[in-house]
Coordinates of C-alpha atoms in Angstrom, one line a residue:
M1 CA -35.0 35.5 17.5
N2 CA -34.8 39.3 17.9
L3 CA -31.6 40.8 16.6
K4 CA -30.1 44.2 17.3
L5 CA -27.4 45.2 14.8
V6 CA -25.3 48.3 15.1
S7 CA -23.0 49.9 12.5
W8 CA -20.6 52.7 13.1
N9 CA -17.7 54.4 11.3
V10 CA -15.5 55.2 14.3
N11 CA -12.9 57.1 12.3
G12 CA -10.1 55.5 14.4
I13 CA -10.8 53.0 17.1
R14 CA -7.9 54.1 19.2
A15 CA -9.0 57.7 19.0
V16 CA -12.6 56.7 20.0
D17 CA -11.2 54.7 22.9
K18 CA -9.4 57.8 24.3
K19 CA -12.7 59.6 24.3
E20 CA -14.4 56.6 25.9
A21 CA -16.9 56.9 23.1
L22 CA -17.7 53.2 22.8
K23 CA -18.6 52.7 26.5
W24 CA -22.3 53.0 25.6
V25 CA -22.1 49.6 24.1
D26 CA -22.1 48.1 27.6
E27 CA -25.5 49.6 28.2
H28 CA -27.1 48.0 25.1
D29 CA -27.9 44.4 24.1
I30 CA -26.2 44.4 20.7
D31 CA -26.1 41.2 18.8
I32 CA -23.7 42.3 16.1
L33 CA -21.5 45.4 16.4
A34 CA -20.0 46.4 13.0
L35 CA -17.3 49.1 13.0
Q36 CA -15.6 50.7 10.0
E37 CA -12.5 52.8 9.5
I38 CA -10.8 51.3 12.7
K39 CA -7.4 52.3 11.4
A40 CA -5.7 49.6 13.5
E41 CA -4.3 46.1 13.5
E42 CA -6.2 43.6 15.7
A43 CA -3.5 43.7 18.3
Q44 CA -3.7 47.5 18.4
I45 CA -7.4 47.6 19.4
P46 CA -7.6 48.7 23.0
K47 CA -9.0 46.2 25.5
T48 CA -10.7 49.2 27.1
I49 CA -13.2 50.1 24.3
F50 CA -16.0 48.5 26.3
N51 CA -16.3 46.0 29.1
K52 CA -18.5 43.5 27.3
T53 CA -16.7 40.5 25.9
Y54 CA -17.9 39.1 22.6
A55 CA -17.4 35.4 21.7
H56 CA -16.5 36.2 18.1
V57 CA -14.4 39.1 16.9
Q58 CA -13.4 39.4 13.2
V59 CA -10.9 42.2 12.3
N60 CA -9.9 43.0 8.8
S61 CA -7.1 45.5 8.8
S62 CA -5.8 47.3 5.7
S63 CA -2.5 46.4 4.2
R64 CA -1.7 50.1 4.6
K65 CA -1.2 50.7 8.3
G66 CA -3.4 53.3 9.9
Q67 CA -6.0 53.3 7.2
S68 CA -9.4 51.9 6.6
G69 CA -10.1 48.6 8.4
T70 CA -13.3 46.9 9.7
A71 CA -14.1 45.0 12.9
L72 CA -17.1 42.9 13.8
F73 CA -18.1 41.8 17.4
T74 CA -20.8 39.2 18.1
D75 CA -21.9 36.3 20.3
I76 CA -23.5 34.6 17.3
T77 CA -21.6 31.5 16.1
P78 CA -20.8 31.8 12.4
N79 CA -21.0 28.9 9.9
F80 CA -18.7 30.8 7.5
T81 CA -16.5 33.9 7.7
S82 CA -14.4 35.7 5.1
K83 CA -12.6 38.9 4.3
T84 CA -13.8 38.7 0.7
L85 CA -10.5 39.8 -0.8
E86 CA -11.9 39.0 -4.3
V87 CA -14.0 42.2 -3.8
D88 CA -11.4 44.2 -1.8
I89 CA -8.7 43.6 -4.3
L90 CA -6.3 46.2 -2.9
K91 CA -6.6 44.5 0.5
E92 CA -7.6 47.7 2.3
G93 CA -9.5 45.9 5.0
R94 CA -12.9 46.9 3.8
I95 CA -15.2 43.9 4.5
N96 CA -16.2 41.5 7.2
E97 CA -18.3 38.7 5.7
F98 CA -20.1 36.7 8.4
H99 CA -22.6 33.9 7.7
F100 CA -25.0 32.5 10.4
D101 CA -28.1 30.4 9.9
N102 CA -29.1 31.2 6.2
I103 CA -27.9 34.8 6.4
A104 CA -24.9 36.4 4.9
F105 CA -24.0 39.5 6.9
F106 CA -21.6 42.1 5.5
N107 CA -19.9 44.9 7.4
V108 CA -18.4 47.2 4.7
Y109 CA -16.4 50.4 4.5
F110 CA -16.9 51.3 0.9
P111 CA -14.2 53.4 -0.8
N112 CA -14.3 57.2 -0.8
G113 CA -14.0 58.8 -4.3
Q114 CA -13.1 62.3 -3.4
S115 CA -9.3 62.3 -3.3
R116 CA -8.7 61.8 -7.0
E117 CA -10.2 60.4 -10.2
E118 CA -8.5 57.0 -9.8
R119 CA -10.2 56.5 -6.4
L120 CA -13.6 57.3 -7.9
V121 CA -13.0 54.7 -10.6
Y122 CA -11.9 52.2 -7.9
K123 CA -15.0 53.0 -5.8
L124 CA -17.3 52.3 -8.7
E125 CA -15.5 49.1 -9.6
F126 CA -15.7 48.1 -5.9
Y127 CA -19.4 48.8 -5.9
E128 CA -20.0 46.5 -8.9
R129 CA -17.8 43.7 -7.6
F130 CA -19.6 43.8 -4.3
L131 CA -23.1 43.7 -5.8
A132 CA -22.1 40.8 -8.0
H133 CA -20.8 39.0 -4.9
I134 CA -24.0 39.4 -2.8
N135 CA -26.2 38.6 -5.8
T136 CA -24.4 35.3 -6.3
L137 CA -25.0 34.4 -2.6
K138 CA -28.7 35.5 -2.9
E139 CA -29.0 33.2 -6.0
Q140 CA -27.7 30.4 -3.8
G141 CA -30.6 31.0 -1.4
K142 CA -28.9 33.2 1.2
S143 CA -30.6 36.1 2.8
I144 CA -28.4 39.2 2.8
I145 CA -27.7 42.0 5.3
V146 CA -25.3 44.8 4.3
C147 CA -24.3 47.5 6.7
G148 CA -21.6 50.2 6.7
D149 CA -20.3 53.5 5.4
V150 CA -21.4 53.5 1.7
N151 CA -19.8 56.9 1.2
T152 CA -22.7 58.0 -1.0
A153 CA -26.0 59.8 -0.1
H154 CA -28.7 58.1 -2.2
K155 CA -31.3 60.8 -2.6
A156 CA -31.5 64.6 -2.2
I157 CA -33.3 64.0 1.1
D158 CA -30.2 62.2 2.4
L159 CA -28.1 65.3 2.6
A160 CA -28.7 68.9 3.9
R161 CA -27.3 70.7 0.8
P162 CA -27.9 68.5 -2.3
K163 CA -27.7 71.4 -4.9
A164 CA -24.3 72.5 -3.6
N165 CA -22.9 68.9 -3.8
E166 CA -24.2 67.8 -7.2
E167 CA -20.6 67.6 -8.5
T168 CA -19.0 66.2 -5.3
S169 CA -18.1 62.6 -5.0
G170 CA -20.5 61.1 -2.5
F171 CA -23.5 62.6 -4.4
L172 CA -22.5 62.2 -8.1
P173 CA -25.2 60.9 -10.4
I174 CA -23.0 57.9 -11.3
E175 CA -22.6 56.9 -7.6
R176 CA -26.3 57.4 -6.8
A177 CA -27.1 55.3 -9.9
W178 CA -25.4 52.4 -8.3
M179 CA -27.5 52.8 -5.2
D180 CA -30.6 52.8 -7.5
K181 CA -29.2 49.6 -9.0
L182 CA -28.9 48.1 -5.5
V183 CA -32.6 48.8 -4.8
E184 CA -33.5 47.5 -8.3
N185 CA -31.8 44.3 -7.3
E186 CA -34.3 44.1 -4.4
Y187 CA -32.2 45.3 -1.5
I188 CA -34.2 47.4 0.9
D189 CA -32.9 50.6 2.6
T190 CA -34.2 49.7 6.0
F191 CA -34.2 53.3 7.4
R192 CA -36.4 54.5 4.6
H193 CA -38.6 51.4 4.9
I194 CA -39.4 52.3 8.5
N195 CA -39.2 56.1 8.4
G196 CA -40.4 56.9 4.9
D197 CA -39.4 60.4 3.6
E198 CA -38.7 61.8 7.0
P199 CA -36.1 64.6 6.4
H200 CA -33.0 65.9 8.3
N201 CA -31.7 62.4 9.2
Y202 CA -28.0 62.2 8.8
S203 CA -25.1 60.0 9.9
W204 CA -22.1 62.0 9.0
W205 CA -21.1 65.7 9.5
S206 CA -18.0 67.6 8.5
Y207 CA -15.8 68.7 11.4
R208 CA -15.9 72.2 9.8
A209 CA -18.3 75.1 10.3
N210 CA -20.2 73.6 13.2
A211 CA -21.9 71.2 10.8
R212 CA -23.0 68.7 13.4
E213 CA -24.4 71.4 15.7
N214 CA -26.3 72.8 12.8
N215 CA -27.3 69.4 11.5
V216 CA -25.7 70.1 8.1
G217 CA -25.0 66.5 7.3
W218 CA -25.2 63.5 5.0
R219 CA -26.8 60.1 5.4
I220 CA -24.1 57.9 4.0
D221 CA -24.3 55.0 6.5
Y222 CA -26.9 52.3 5.7
F223 CA -28.4 48.9 6.5
F224 CA -29.7 47.2 3.4
V225 CA -31.4 43.8 3.5
S226 CA -32.6 41.4 0.7
S227 CA -36.3 41.6 0.0
D228 CA -37.0 38.2 1.6
L229 CA -36.2 39.9 5.0
K230 CA -38.7 42.7 4.5
D231 CA -41.3 41.5 6.9
K232 CA -38.5 40.8 9.5
I233 CA -37.6 44.5 9.8
K234 CA -38.9 45.8 13.1
N235 CA -37.0 49.1 13.4
A236 CA -34.2 51.1 11.9
Y237 CA -32.9 54.3 13.3
I238 CA -29.9 56.6 13.7
L239 CA -28.2 57.6 17.0
P240 CA -27.0 61.2 16.4
E241 CA -26.5 61.7 20.2
I242 CA -23.6 59.3 20.2
S243 CA -20.4 61.3 19.6
G244 CA -16.8 60.5 19.3
S245 CA -16.5 60.3 15.5
D246 CA -17.6 62.4 12.5
H247 CA -20.2 59.6 11.9
C248 CA -22.8 58.4 14.4
P249 CA -24.1 54.8 14.8
I250 CA -27.1 53.4 13.0
V251 CA -29.3 50.6 14.2
L252 CA -31.3 47.8 12.7
E253 CA -33.7 45.6 14.6
L254 CA -34.8 42.3 13.0
E255 CA -37.0 39.5 14.1
I256 CA -35.6 36.4 12.4

């Protein structure tokens, strides 16, 4: 079975709909579409985002209206679904957990740590809870796929101006150390697995100073898979030409 998985932080699904920025979905055969930061309740998601109808839609909205939120669209029939509130303890709508066959798939909008110190602490705690959760499932024999906005650039190659951002949340040593830990726990950064150390590949750009036009960006959106899926990775790439958000979509192709 060939699978095409797409992850995109839309930064407001209603705003994206007004720009008709999800219409491209109709032109692609996407098996799982994972969206982050939808900023909406399920009933508020416009029916006009794209024409395709998916058999299974899982929306996890934040307890705080108009913030965060994730949504997953697929025709794959799950054998288990969850919003993993034991990880997302503040109920900010940050996770879709979706199991099919022997795979546990996660669509995650990881916390941003830039606003204040308490949020950085929460982000790091969220990271640790999430890693413990997926490791437990892996120990139970599950294969793991994780996608979403991790809100951290892992290496210097993953942002245009690493030196200038060494003290900025999103590139702090303590945040990057968790991503090192993720890799040490045998989760594979699929983009780097396919593309090696190819520079200038980003998934997020500030709205300021023509950052996107000048490609002054950060790669903070990822697909990670457990090492048992390594040989199943067929392609992993970024779609910078898709606009409508300050992020762009990323894609993973697997042969299961």
